[in-house]
C-alpha atoms as one frame of an Amber mdcrd trajectory, in Angstrom:
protein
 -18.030 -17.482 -18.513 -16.123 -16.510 -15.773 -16.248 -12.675 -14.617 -13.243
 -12.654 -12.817 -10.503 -10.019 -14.002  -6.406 -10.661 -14.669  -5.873  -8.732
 -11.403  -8.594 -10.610  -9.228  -6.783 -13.969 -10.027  -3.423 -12.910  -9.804
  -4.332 -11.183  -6.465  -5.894 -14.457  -5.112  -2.508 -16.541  -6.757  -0.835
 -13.665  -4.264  -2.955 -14.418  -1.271  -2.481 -17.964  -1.383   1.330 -17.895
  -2.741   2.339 -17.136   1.088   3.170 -20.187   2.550   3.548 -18.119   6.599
   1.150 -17.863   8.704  -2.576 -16.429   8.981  -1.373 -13.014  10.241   0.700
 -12.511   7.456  -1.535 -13.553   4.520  -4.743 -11.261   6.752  -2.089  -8.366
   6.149  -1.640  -9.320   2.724  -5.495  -9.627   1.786  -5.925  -6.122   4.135
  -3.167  -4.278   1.681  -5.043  -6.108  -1.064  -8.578  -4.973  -0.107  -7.253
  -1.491   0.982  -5.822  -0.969  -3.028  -9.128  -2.060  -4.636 -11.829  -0.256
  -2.764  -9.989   2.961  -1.820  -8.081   3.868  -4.258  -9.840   6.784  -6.181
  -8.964   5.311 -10.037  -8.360   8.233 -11.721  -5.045  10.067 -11.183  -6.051
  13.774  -9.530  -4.338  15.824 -12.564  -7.177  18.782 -12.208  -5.825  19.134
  -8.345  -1.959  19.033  -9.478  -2.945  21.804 -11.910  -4.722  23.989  -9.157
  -1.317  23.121  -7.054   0.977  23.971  -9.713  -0.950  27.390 -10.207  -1.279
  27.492  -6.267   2.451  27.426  -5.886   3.299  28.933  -9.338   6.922  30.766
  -8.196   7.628  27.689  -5.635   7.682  25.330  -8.741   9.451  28.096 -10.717
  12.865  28.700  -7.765  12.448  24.853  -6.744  11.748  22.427  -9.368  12.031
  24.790 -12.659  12.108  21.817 -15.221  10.437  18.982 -13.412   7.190  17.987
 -13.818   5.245  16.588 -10.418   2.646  14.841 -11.912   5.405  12.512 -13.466
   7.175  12.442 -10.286   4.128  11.442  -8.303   2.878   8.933 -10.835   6.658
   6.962 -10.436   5.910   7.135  -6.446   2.064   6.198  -6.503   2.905   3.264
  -9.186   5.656   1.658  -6.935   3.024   1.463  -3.783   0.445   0.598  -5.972
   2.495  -2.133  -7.833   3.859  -3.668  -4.393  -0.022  -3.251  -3.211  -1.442
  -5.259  -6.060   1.190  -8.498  -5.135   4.847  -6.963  -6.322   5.391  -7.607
  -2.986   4.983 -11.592  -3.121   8.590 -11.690  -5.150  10.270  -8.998  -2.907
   9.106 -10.708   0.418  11.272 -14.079  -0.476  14.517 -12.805  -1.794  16.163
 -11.341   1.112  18.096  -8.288  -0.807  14.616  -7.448  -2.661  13.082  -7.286
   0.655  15.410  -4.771   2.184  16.369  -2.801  -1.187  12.185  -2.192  -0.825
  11.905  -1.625   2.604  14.357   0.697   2.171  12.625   2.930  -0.678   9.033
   2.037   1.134  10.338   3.944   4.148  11.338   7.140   2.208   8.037   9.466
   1.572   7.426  11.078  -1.123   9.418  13.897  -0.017  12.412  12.031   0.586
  11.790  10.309  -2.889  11.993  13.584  -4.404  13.420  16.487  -2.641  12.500
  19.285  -4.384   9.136  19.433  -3.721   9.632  19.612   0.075   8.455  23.695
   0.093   5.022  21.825  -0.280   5.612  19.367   2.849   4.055  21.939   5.371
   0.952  22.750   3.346  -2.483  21.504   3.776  -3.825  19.636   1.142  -7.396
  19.635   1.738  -7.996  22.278  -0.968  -7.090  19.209  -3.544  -9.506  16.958
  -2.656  -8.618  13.797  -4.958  -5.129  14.629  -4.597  -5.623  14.433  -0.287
  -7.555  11.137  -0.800  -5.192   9.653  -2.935  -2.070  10.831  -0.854  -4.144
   8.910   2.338  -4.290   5.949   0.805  -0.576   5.801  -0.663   0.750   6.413
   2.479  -1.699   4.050   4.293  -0.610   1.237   1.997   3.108   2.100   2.414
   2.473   1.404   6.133   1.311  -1.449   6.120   3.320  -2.923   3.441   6.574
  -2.085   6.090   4.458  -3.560   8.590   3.922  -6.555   6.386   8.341  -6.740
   5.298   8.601  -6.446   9.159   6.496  -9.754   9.714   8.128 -11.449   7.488
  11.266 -10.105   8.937  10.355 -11.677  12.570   8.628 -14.841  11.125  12.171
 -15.292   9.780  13.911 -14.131  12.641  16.170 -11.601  11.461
């Protein structure tokens, strides 16, 4: 029986989907290889507890009836989804590509504005939350490094 997974195959139907070049598809199997062996697995709710109690009157004045984790999950989900081969589809249609690049190039602040009184703050005190937030915003990177490839491969 094979031991592949659903996600192993559709990530290799990803890889090999690109018709470009080798530097694109080595960017495509680096975002690939970056999502499955350093991503931590398990959403960090115990550290967005300890921040919520951390910054218990921020949350309170800023972002009263809003719930982070939520708001974080939408934001982790979209880099993760595009990171996992969502980006295949959005690479060849030329509004996808931009309407993404566009929301790729937004943080997470930018995404959602209220939670900017924690922008300044250290997050090494939330240890799976500080890993996690590394490798989100490594992927996002290089997945507008890999839209900008495309971009030049296609001349634009």
């Amino acid at each position: 029986m094979n031991t592949r997974t659903l996600s192993e195959i559709t990530q290799l139907q990803f890889i090999n989907f690109i018709p470009e070049g080798e530097t694109l598809k080595k960017l495509i199997e680096e975002i690939v290889q970056i999502y499955k062996h350093e991503t931590i697995g398990q959403f960090p709710y115990k550290d967005f507890r300890q921040l919520e109690h951390d910054f218990t009157e921020e949350f309170r004045k800023n972002a009263p009836h809003e719930l982070i984790t939520a708001d974080f999950n939408t934001y982790m989900m979209f880099i993760y989804g595009l990171s996992s081969g969502g980006i295949v589809m959005k690479l060849e249609d030329p509004l996808e590509r931009y309407k993404t690049k566009e929301w790729l190039y937004k943080s997470f602040f930018e995404w959602f504005p209220k939670y900017s009184f924690l922008e300044a703050y250290d997050f090494s005190k939330y240890k799976h939350l500080q890993m996690e937030w590394k490798v989100i915003e490594k992927l996002r990177q290089k997945l507008i490094e890999l839209i900008k490839l495309k971009e030049i491969d296609m001349n634009i």
